[in-house]
């Protein structure tokens, strides 16, 4: 059985939490595609001593392995910025395409979350969700996550970081972040985690029961 759930949305909207919970509820495999770009961005920054050199980023993307996704330190704000920069390079995106497409169509069902899953990676996904939340709520959530690991994090800095990434991700020429026309919208601004997850699971269940 092939069944793909494509979940897109801006930074810190709750995609990851919703994606993991949907995967668990239906027994599907889950791929956080942001990790691919974070892994490439982190290694490109290291190799370029703090600067992203496009040719190096492409080479890293072509040789990316599952081990690279398990490395520590991929969740920092610095790596998120690097991810968003390498994600704007068409050759980096092209190098990561086949792996994601194959994951989406694997037997037993798959949930992928990212920015271009419903538009580029899996335009034929059985379910497409676009998860959003207000800028304030997203910044506050990400601030709390990052603050737990780094006490020097400030809410102001997090707001700037999310805004810069949202603008870059939506403005790039290749696979820009946007809601697929046929996506179901899930605004999590006023929802608890449990409520957001319950709503997403119910939306997927409706389609799954028909499939
Ligand atoms: O967790 P958060 O929403 O902050 O970010 P993420 O999903 O880990 O993605 C990090 C960055 O990778 C994003 O800002 C995008 O630039 C890029 N990305 C992308 O271009 N396409 C995807 N399918 C997933 C992530």
PDB file of C-alpha atoms and ligand atoms in Angstrom:
ATOM      1  CA  UNK A   1       0.000   0.000   0.000  1.00  0.00           C
ATOM      2  CA  UNK A   2       1.283   3.452  -0.921  1.00  0.00           C
ATOM      3  CA  UNK A   3      -0.160   6.457   0.865  1.00  0.00           C
ATOM      4  CA  UNK A   4       1.644   9.767   1.169  1.00  0.00           C
ATOM      5  CA  UNK A   5       0.912  12.579   3.582  1.00  0.00           C
ATOM      6  CA  UNK A   6       2.635  15.807   2.515  1.00  0.00           C
ATOM      7  CA  UNK A   7       2.966  18.436   5.240  1.00  0.00           C
ATOM      8  CA  UNK A   8       4.320  21.890   4.448  1.00  0.00           C
ATOM      9  CA  UNK A   9       4.444  25.223   6.212  1.00  0.00           C
ATOM     10  CA  UNK A  10       6.694  27.991   7.521  1.00  0.00           C
ATOM     11  CA  UNK A  11       9.308  27.649  10.274  1.00  0.00           C
ATOM     12  CA  UNK A  12       8.131  26.538  13.713  1.00  0.00           C
ATOM     13  CA  UNK A  13       4.455  26.229  12.741  1.00  0.00           C
ATOM     14  CA  UNK A  14       4.223  22.752  14.276  1.00  0.00           C
ATOM     15  CA  UNK A  15       4.788  20.655  11.114  1.00  0.00           C
ATOM     16  CA  UNK A  16       7.294  18.356  12.770  1.00  0.00           C
ATOM     17  CA  UNK A  17       5.101  17.546  15.758  1.00  0.00           C
ATOM     18  CA  UNK A  18       2.045  16.996  13.585  1.00  0.00           C
ATOM     19  CA  UNK A  19       4.028  14.884  11.084  1.00  0.00           C
ATOM     20  CA  UNK A  20       5.501  12.619  13.768  1.00  0.00           C
ATOM     21  CA  UNK A  21       2.105  12.121  15.402  1.00  0.00           C
ATOM     22  CA  UNK A  22       0.339  11.340  12.106  1.00  0.00           C
ATOM     23  CA  UNK A  23       3.075   8.839  11.215  1.00  0.00           C
ATOM     24  CA  UNK A  24       2.689   7.149  14.566  1.00  0.00           C
ATOM     25  CA  UNK A  25      -1.118   7.062  14.417  1.00  0.00           C
ATOM     26  CA  UNK A  26      -1.146   5.306  11.022  1.00  0.00           C
ATOM     27  CA  UNK A  27       2.095   3.318  11.304  1.00  0.00           C
ATOM     28  CA  UNK A  28       3.688   5.271   8.433  1.00  0.00           C
ATOM     29  CA  UNK A  29       7.370   6.124   8.047  1.00  0.00           C
ATOM     30  CA  UNK A  30       8.290   9.776   8.667  1.00  0.00           C
ATOM     31  CA  UNK A  31      10.893  11.977   6.993  1.00  0.00           C
ATOM     32  CA  UNK A  32      11.701  15.450   8.319  1.00  0.00           C
ATOM     33  CA  UNK A  33      13.054  16.885   5.067  1.00  0.00           C
ATOM     34  CA  UNK A  34      14.312  20.021   6.834  1.00  0.00           C
ATOM     35  CA  UNK A  35      16.985  17.781   8.346  1.00  0.00           C
ATOM     36  CA  UNK A  36      18.408  17.103   4.872  1.00  0.00           C
ATOM     37  CA  UNK A  37      18.967  20.824   4.297  1.00  0.00           C
ATOM     38  CA  UNK A  38      20.168  21.344   7.866  1.00  0.00           C
ATOM     39  CA  UNK A  39      22.726  18.539   7.451  1.00  0.00           C
ATOM     40  CA  UNK A  40      23.989  19.993   4.164  1.00  0.00           C
ATOM     41  CA  UNK A  41      24.049  23.529   5.612  1.00  0.00           C
ATOM     42  CA  UNK A  42      25.927  22.479   8.754  1.00  0.00           C
ATOM     43  CA  UNK A  43      28.622  20.605   6.837  1.00  0.00           C
ATOM     44  CA  UNK A  44      28.945  23.315   4.202  1.00  0.00           C
ATOM     45  CA  UNK A  45      29.497  25.926   6.936  1.00  0.00           C
ATOM     46  CA  UNK A  46      32.163  23.739   8.514  1.00  0.00           C
ATOM     47  CA  UNK A  47      33.995  23.067   5.272  1.00  0.00           C
ATOM     48  CA  UNK A  48      33.771  26.725   4.211  1.00  0.00           C
ATOM     49  CA  UNK A  49      34.851  27.971   7.670  1.00  0.00           C
ATOM     50  CA  UNK A  50      31.630  29.856   8.251  1.00  0.00           C
ATOM     51  CA  UNK A  51      30.927  30.715   4.620  1.00  0.00           C
ATOM     52  CA  UNK A  52      28.716  28.758   2.248  1.00  0.00           C
ATOM     53  CA  UNK A  53      30.462  27.980  -1.022  1.00  0.00           C
ATOM     54  CA  UNK A  54      27.813  26.719  -3.483  1.00  0.00           C
ATOM     55  CA  UNK A  55      30.066  24.097  -5.146  1.00  0.00           C
ATOM     56  CA  UNK A  56      30.938  22.608  -1.755  1.00  0.00           C
ATOM     57  CA  UNK A  57      27.275  22.533  -0.690  1.00  0.00           C
ATOM     58  CA  UNK A  58      26.315  20.685  -3.891  1.00  0.00           C
ATOM     59  CA  UNK A  59      29.097  18.137  -3.384  1.00  0.00           C
ATOM     60  CA  UNK A  60      27.916  17.530   0.193  1.00  0.00           C
ATOM     61  CA  UNK A  61      24.286  17.164  -0.912  1.00  0.00           C
ATOM     62  CA  UNK A  62      25.289  14.570  -3.519  1.00  0.00           C
ATOM     63  CA  UNK A  63      27.128  12.499  -0.910  1.00  0.00           C
ATOM     64  CA  UNK A  64      24.649  12.882   1.974  1.00  0.00           C
ATOM     65  CA  UNK A  65      24.034   9.722   4.017  1.00  0.00           C
ATOM     66  CA  UNK A  66      21.531   8.777   6.738  1.00  0.00           C
ATOM     67  CA  UNK A  67      24.379   9.080   9.249  1.00  0.00           C
ATOM     68  CA  UNK A  68      24.661  12.795   8.477  1.00  0.00           C
ATOM     69  CA  UNK A  69      21.038  13.266   9.552  1.00  0.00           C
ATOM     70  CA  UNK A  70      21.710  11.807  12.969  1.00  0.00           C
ATOM     71  CA  UNK A  71      24.500  14.251  13.836  1.00  0.00           C
ATOM     72  CA  UNK A  72      24.166  16.469  16.886  1.00  0.00           C
ATOM     73  CA  UNK A  73      23.708  20.210  16.642  1.00  0.00           C
ATOM     74  CA  UNK A  74      21.429  20.350  13.592  1.00  0.00           C
ATOM     75  CA  UNK A  75      18.639  22.165  15.464  1.00  0.00           C
ATOM     76  CA  UNK A  76      20.444  25.444  16.187  1.00  0.00           C
ATOM     77  CA  UNK A  77      19.360  28.796  14.710  1.00  0.00           C
ATOM     78  CA  UNK A  78      22.739  29.115  12.986  1.00  0.00           C
ATOM     79  CA  UNK A  79      22.291  25.809  11.192  1.00  0.00           C
ATOM     80  CA  UNK A  80      18.704  26.761  10.280  1.00  0.00           C
ATOM     81  CA  UNK A  81      20.011  29.866   8.500  1.00  0.00           C
ATOM     82  CA  UNK A  82      22.669  27.809   6.701  1.00  0.00           C
ATOM     83  CA  UNK A  83      19.953  25.303   5.703  1.00  0.00           C
ATOM     84  CA  UNK A  84      17.801  28.033   4.235  1.00  0.00           C
ATOM     85  CA  UNK A  85      20.778  29.351   2.218  1.00  0.00           C
ATOM     86  CA  UNK A  86      21.780  25.986   0.733  1.00  0.00           C
ATOM     87  CA  UNK A  87      18.089  25.223   0.124  1.00  0.00           C
ATOM     88  CA  UNK A  88      17.959  28.099  -2.372  1.00  0.00           C
ATOM     89  CA  UNK A  89      20.587  26.392  -4.582  1.00  0.00           C
ATOM     90  CA  UNK A  90      18.847  24.457  -7.381  1.00  0.00           C
ATOM     91  CA  UNK A  91      21.621  21.843  -7.605  1.00  0.00           C
ATOM     92  CA  UNK A  92      21.397  21.103  -3.890  1.00  0.00           C
ATOM     93  CA  UNK A  93      17.634  20.561  -4.188  1.00  0.00           C
ATOM     94  CA  UNK A  94      18.118  18.389  -7.294  1.00  0.00           C
ATOM     95  CA  UNK A  95      20.623  16.189  -5.456  1.00  0.00           C
ATOM     96  CA  UNK A  96      18.090  15.498  -2.680  1.00  0.00           C
ATOM     97  CA  UNK A  97      15.089  14.891  -4.931  1.00  0.00           C
ATOM     98  CA  UNK A  98      15.276  11.157  -5.708  1.00  0.00           C
ATOM     99  CA  UNK A  99      15.732  10.129  -2.090  1.00  0.00           C
ATOM    100  CA  UNK A 100      12.659  12.113  -1.013  1.00  0.00           C
ATOM    101  CA  UNK A 101      10.490  10.897  -3.901  1.00  0.00           C
ATOM    102  CA  UNK A 102      11.396   7.277  -3.207  1.00  0.00           C
ATOM    103  CA  UNK A 103      10.680   7.762   0.499  1.00  0.00           C
ATOM    104  CA  UNK A 104       7.263   9.231  -0.303  1.00  0.00           C
ATOM    105  CA  UNK A 105       6.203   6.238  -2.389  1.00  0.00           C
ATOM    106  CA  UNK A 106       7.597   3.514  -0.126  1.00  0.00           C
ATOM    107  CA  UNK A 107       5.349   0.606   0.779  1.00  0.00           C
ATOM    108  CA  UNK A 108       3.396   1.007   4.000  1.00  0.00           C
ATOM    109  CA  UNK A 109       2.764   4.755   3.858  1.00  0.00           C
ATOM    110  CA  UNK A 110       4.908   7.844   4.432  1.00  0.00           C
ATOM    111  CA  UNK A 111       4.656  11.268   5.991  1.00  0.00           C
ATOM    112  CA  UNK A 112       7.077  13.952   4.809  1.00  0.00           C
ATOM    113  CA  UNK A 113       7.266  17.466   6.198  1.00  0.00           C
ATOM    114  CA  UNK A 114       9.005  20.447   4.661  1.00  0.00           C
ATOM    115  CA  UNK A 115       8.387  23.380   2.328  1.00  0.00           C
ATOM    116  CA  UNK A 116       7.880  21.827  -1.123  1.00  0.00           C
ATOM    117  CA  UNK A 117       6.481  18.375  -0.395  1.00  0.00           C
ATOM    118  CA  UNK A 118       2.979  18.937  -1.768  1.00  0.00           C
ATOM    119  CA  UNK A 119       4.160  21.159  -4.626  1.00  0.00           C
ATOM    120  CA  UNK A 120       7.339  19.478  -5.936  1.00  0.00           C
ATOM    121  CA  UNK A 121       8.319  16.265  -4.162  1.00  0.00           C
ATOM    122  CA  UNK A 122       4.906  14.648  -4.091  1.00  0.00           C
ATOM    123  CA  UNK A 123       2.290  16.586  -6.090  1.00  0.00           C
ATOM    124  CA  UNK A 124       0.123  13.435  -6.130  1.00  0.00           C
ATOM    125  CA  UNK A 125       0.139  12.910  -2.355  1.00  0.00           C
ATOM    126  CA  UNK A 126      -3.101  11.421  -1.036  1.00  0.00           C
ATOM    127  CA  UNK A 127      -3.238  14.119   1.666  1.00  0.00           C
ATOM    128  CA  UNK A 128      -1.666  17.569   1.693  1.00  0.00           C
ATOM    129  CA  UNK A 129      -1.636  19.675   4.820  1.00  0.00           C
ATOM    130  CA  UNK A 130      -0.355  23.232   5.117  1.00  0.00           C
ATOM    131  CA  UNK A 131       0.387  23.968   8.754  1.00  0.00           C
ATOM    132  CA  UNK A 132       0.638  27.608   9.802  1.00  0.00           C
ATOM    133  CA  UNK A 133       0.554  29.762  12.929  1.00  0.00           C
ATOM    134  CA  UNK A 134       0.870  33.497  13.564  1.00  0.00           C
ATOM    135  CA  UNK A 135       4.360  35.043  13.550  1.00  0.00           C
ATOM    136  CA  UNK A 136       4.086  35.738  17.296  1.00  0.00           C
ATOM    137  CA  UNK A 137       3.127  32.191  18.204  1.00  0.00           C
ATOM    138  CA  UNK A 138       5.785  30.639  15.997  1.00  0.00           C
ATOM    139  CA  UNK A 139       8.510  32.866  17.441  1.00  0.00           C
ATOM    140  CA  UNK A 140       7.425  32.152  21.007  1.00  0.00           C
ATOM    141  CA  UNK A 141       7.415  28.374  20.430  1.00  0.00           C
ATOM    142  CA  UNK A 142      10.820  28.336  18.772  1.00  0.00           C
ATOM    143  CA  UNK A 143      12.200  30.654  21.472  1.00  0.00           C
ATOM    144  CA  UNK A 144      11.164  28.205  24.169  1.00  0.00           C
ATOM    145  CA  UNK A 145      12.729  25.264  22.303  1.00  0.00           C
ATOM    146  CA  UNK A 146      16.023  27.031  21.653  1.00  0.00           C
ATOM    147  CA  UNK A 147      16.208  28.658  25.087  1.00  0.00           C
ATOM    148  CA  UNK A 148      16.204  25.230  26.735  1.00  0.00           C
ATOM    149  CA  UNK A 149      19.472  24.452  24.919  1.00  0.00           C
ATOM    150  CA  UNK A 150      21.025  27.909  24.804  1.00  0.00           C
ATOM    151  CA  UNK A 151      20.182  30.398  27.589  1.00  0.00           C
ATOM    152  CA  UNK A 152      21.566  33.281  25.517  1.00  0.00           C
ATOM    153  CA  UNK A 153      18.724  32.974  22.996  1.00  0.00           C
ATOM    154  CA  UNK A 154      16.450  36.047  22.879  1.00  0.00           C
ATOM    155  CA  UNK A 155      12.899  36.282  21.552  1.00  0.00           C
ATOM    156  CA  UNK A 156      13.911  39.237  19.385  1.00  0.00           C
ATOM    157  CA  UNK A 157      16.694  37.225  17.730  1.00  0.00           C
ATOM    158  CA  UNK A 158      14.367  34.275  17.106  1.00  0.00           C
ATOM    159  CA  UNK A 159      11.790  36.577  15.470  1.00  0.00           C
ATOM    160  CA  UNK A 160      14.429  37.977  13.121  1.00  0.00           C
ATOM    161  CA  UNK A 161      15.713  34.502  12.278  1.00  0.00           C
ATOM    162  CA  UNK A 162      12.268  33.115  11.432  1.00  0.00           C
ATOM    163  CA  UNK A 163      11.370  36.179   9.391  1.00  0.00           C
ATOM    164  CA  UNK A 164      14.614  36.051   7.382  1.00  0.00           C
ATOM    165  CA  UNK A 165      14.116  32.373   6.620  1.00  0.00           C
ATOM    166  CA  UNK A 166      10.437  32.734   5.719  1.00  0.00           C
ATOM    167  CA  UNK A 167      11.258  35.536   3.286  1.00  0.00           C
ATOM    168  CA  UNK A 168      14.182  33.614   1.731  1.00  0.00           C
ATOM    169  CA  UNK A 169      12.205  30.357   1.523  1.00  0.00           C
ATOM    170  CA  UNK A 170       9.191  32.008  -0.109  1.00  0.00           C
ATOM    171  CA  UNK A 171      11.165  34.203  -2.520  1.00  0.00           C
ATOM    172  CA  UNK A 172      13.583  31.670  -3.995  1.00  0.00           C
ATOM    173  CA  UNK A 173      13.202  30.720  -7.656  1.00  0.00           C
ATOM    174  CA  UNK A 174      13.265  26.971  -7.190  1.00  0.00           C
ATOM    175  CA  UNK A 175      10.590  25.182  -5.131  1.00  0.00           C
ATOM    176  CA  UNK A 176       9.517  28.267  -3.149  1.00  0.00           C
ATOM    177  CA  UNK A 177       7.526  27.730   0.023  1.00  0.00           C
ATOM    178  CA  UNK A 178       3.825  28.101  -0.704  1.00  0.00           C
ATOM    179  CA  UNK A 179       0.599  26.340   0.172  1.00  0.00           C
ATOM    180  CA  UNK A 180      -0.365  23.800  -2.513  1.00  0.00           C
ATOM    181  CA  UNK A 181      -3.731  24.737  -4.048  1.00  0.00           C
ATOM    182  CA  UNK A 182      -5.266  21.455  -2.955  1.00  0.00           C
ATOM    183  CA  UNK A 183      -3.895  21.505   0.607  1.00  0.00           C
ATOM    184  CA  UNK A 184      -6.010  21.427   3.749  1.00  0.00           C
ATOM    185  CA  UNK A 185      -5.044  24.376   5.965  1.00  0.00           C
ATOM    186  CA  UNK A 186      -4.302  23.828   9.637  1.00  0.00           C
ATOM    187  CA  UNK A 187      -3.702  27.001  11.654  1.00  0.00           C
ATOM    188  CA  UNK A 188      -2.205  25.973  15.001  1.00  0.00           C
ATOM    189  CA  UNK A 189      -2.027  29.495  16.525  1.00  0.00           C
ATOM    190  CA  UNK A 190      -4.819  28.840  18.992  1.00  0.00           C
ATOM    191  CA  UNK A 191      -4.461  25.083  19.271  1.00  0.00           C
ATOM    192  CA  UNK A 192      -2.648  23.011  21.880  1.00  0.00           C
ATOM    193  CA  UNK A 193      -0.317  20.322  20.545  1.00  0.00           C
ATOM    194  CA  UNK A 194      -2.910  17.668  21.321  1.00  0.00           C
ATOM    195  CA  UNK A 195      -5.681  19.573  19.545  1.00  0.00           C
ATOM    196  CA  UNK A 196      -3.524  20.244  16.450  1.00  0.00           C
ATOM    197  CA  UNK A 197      -2.523  16.590  16.280  1.00  0.00           C
ATOM    198  CA  UNK A 198      -6.120  15.396  16.741  1.00  0.00           C
ATOM    199  CA  UNK A 199      -7.294  17.642  13.934  1.00  0.00           C
ATOM    200  CA  UNK A 200      -4.529  16.486  11.571  1.00  0.00           C
ATOM    201  CA  UNK A 201      -5.157  12.811  12.360  1.00  0.00           C
ATOM    202  CA  UNK A 202      -8.891  13.263  11.720  1.00  0.00           C
ATOM    203  CA  UNK A 203      -8.208  14.948   8.347  1.00  0.00           C
ATOM    204  CA  UNK A 204      -5.858  12.153   7.272  1.00  0.00           C
ATOM    205  CA  UNK A 205      -8.249   9.469   8.520  1.00  0.00           C
ATOM    206  CA  UNK A 206     -11.068  10.768   6.321  1.00  0.00           C
ATOM    207  CA  UNK A 207      -8.906  10.343   3.210  1.00  0.00           C
ATOM    208  CA  UNK A 208      -7.328   7.109   4.381  1.00  0.00           C
ATOM    209  CA  UNK A 209     -10.699   5.438   4.961  1.00  0.00           C
ATOM    210  CA  UNK A 210     -11.703   6.285   1.389  1.00  0.00           C
ATOM    211  CA  UNK A 211      -8.444   5.020  -0.149  1.00  0.00           C
TER     212      UNK A 211
HETATM  213  O1  LIG B   1      11.997  23.362  11.850  1.00  0.00           O
HETATM  214  P1  LIG B   1      11.880  24.542  10.936  1.00  0.00           P
HETATM  215  O2  LIG B   1      10.515  24.677  10.365  1.00  0.00           O
HETATM  216  O3  LIG B   1      12.400  25.792  11.559  1.00  0.00           O
HETATM  217  O4  LIG B   1      12.891  24.299   9.733  1.00  0.00           O
HETATM  218  P2  LIG B   1      13.204  22.967   8.918  1.00  0.00           P
HETATM  219  O5  LIG B   1      11.927  22.329   8.479  1.00  0.00           O
HETATM  220  O6  LIG B   1      14.181  22.138   9.662  1.00  0.00           O
HETATM  221  O7  LIG B   1      13.905  23.566   7.613  1.00  0.00           O
HETATM  222  C1  LIG B   1      15.110  24.310   7.648  1.00  0.00           C
HETATM  223  C2  LIG B   1      15.255  25.021   6.321  1.00  0.00           C
HETATM  224  O8  LIG B   1      15.405  24.037   5.282  1.00  0.00           O
HETATM  225  C3  LIG B   1      14.070  25.864   5.897  1.00  0.00           C
HETATM  226  O9  LIG B   1      14.138  27.204   6.363  1.00  0.00           O
HETATM  227  C4  LIG B   1      14.123  25.785   4.369  1.00  0.00           C
HETATM  228  O10 LIG B   1      14.974  26.752   3.823  1.00  0.00           O
HETATM  229  C5  LIG B   1      14.764  24.436   4.092  1.00  0.00           C
HETATM  230  N1  LIG B   1      13.798  23.425   3.629  1.00  0.00           N
HETATM  231  C6  LIG B   1      13.435  23.439   2.300  1.00  0.00           C
HETATM  232  O11 LIG B   1      13.832  24.317   1.551  1.00  0.00           O
HETATM  233  N2  LIG B   1      12.619  22.474   1.805  1.00  0.00           N
HETATM  234  C7  LIG B   1      12.155  21.504   2.600  1.00  0.00           C
HETATM  235  N3  LIG B   1      11.374  20.560   2.070  1.00  0.00           N
HETATM  236  C8  LIG B   1      12.483  21.486   3.966  1.00  0.00           C
HETATM  237  C9  LIG B   1      13.301  22.473   4.467  1.00  0.00           C
END
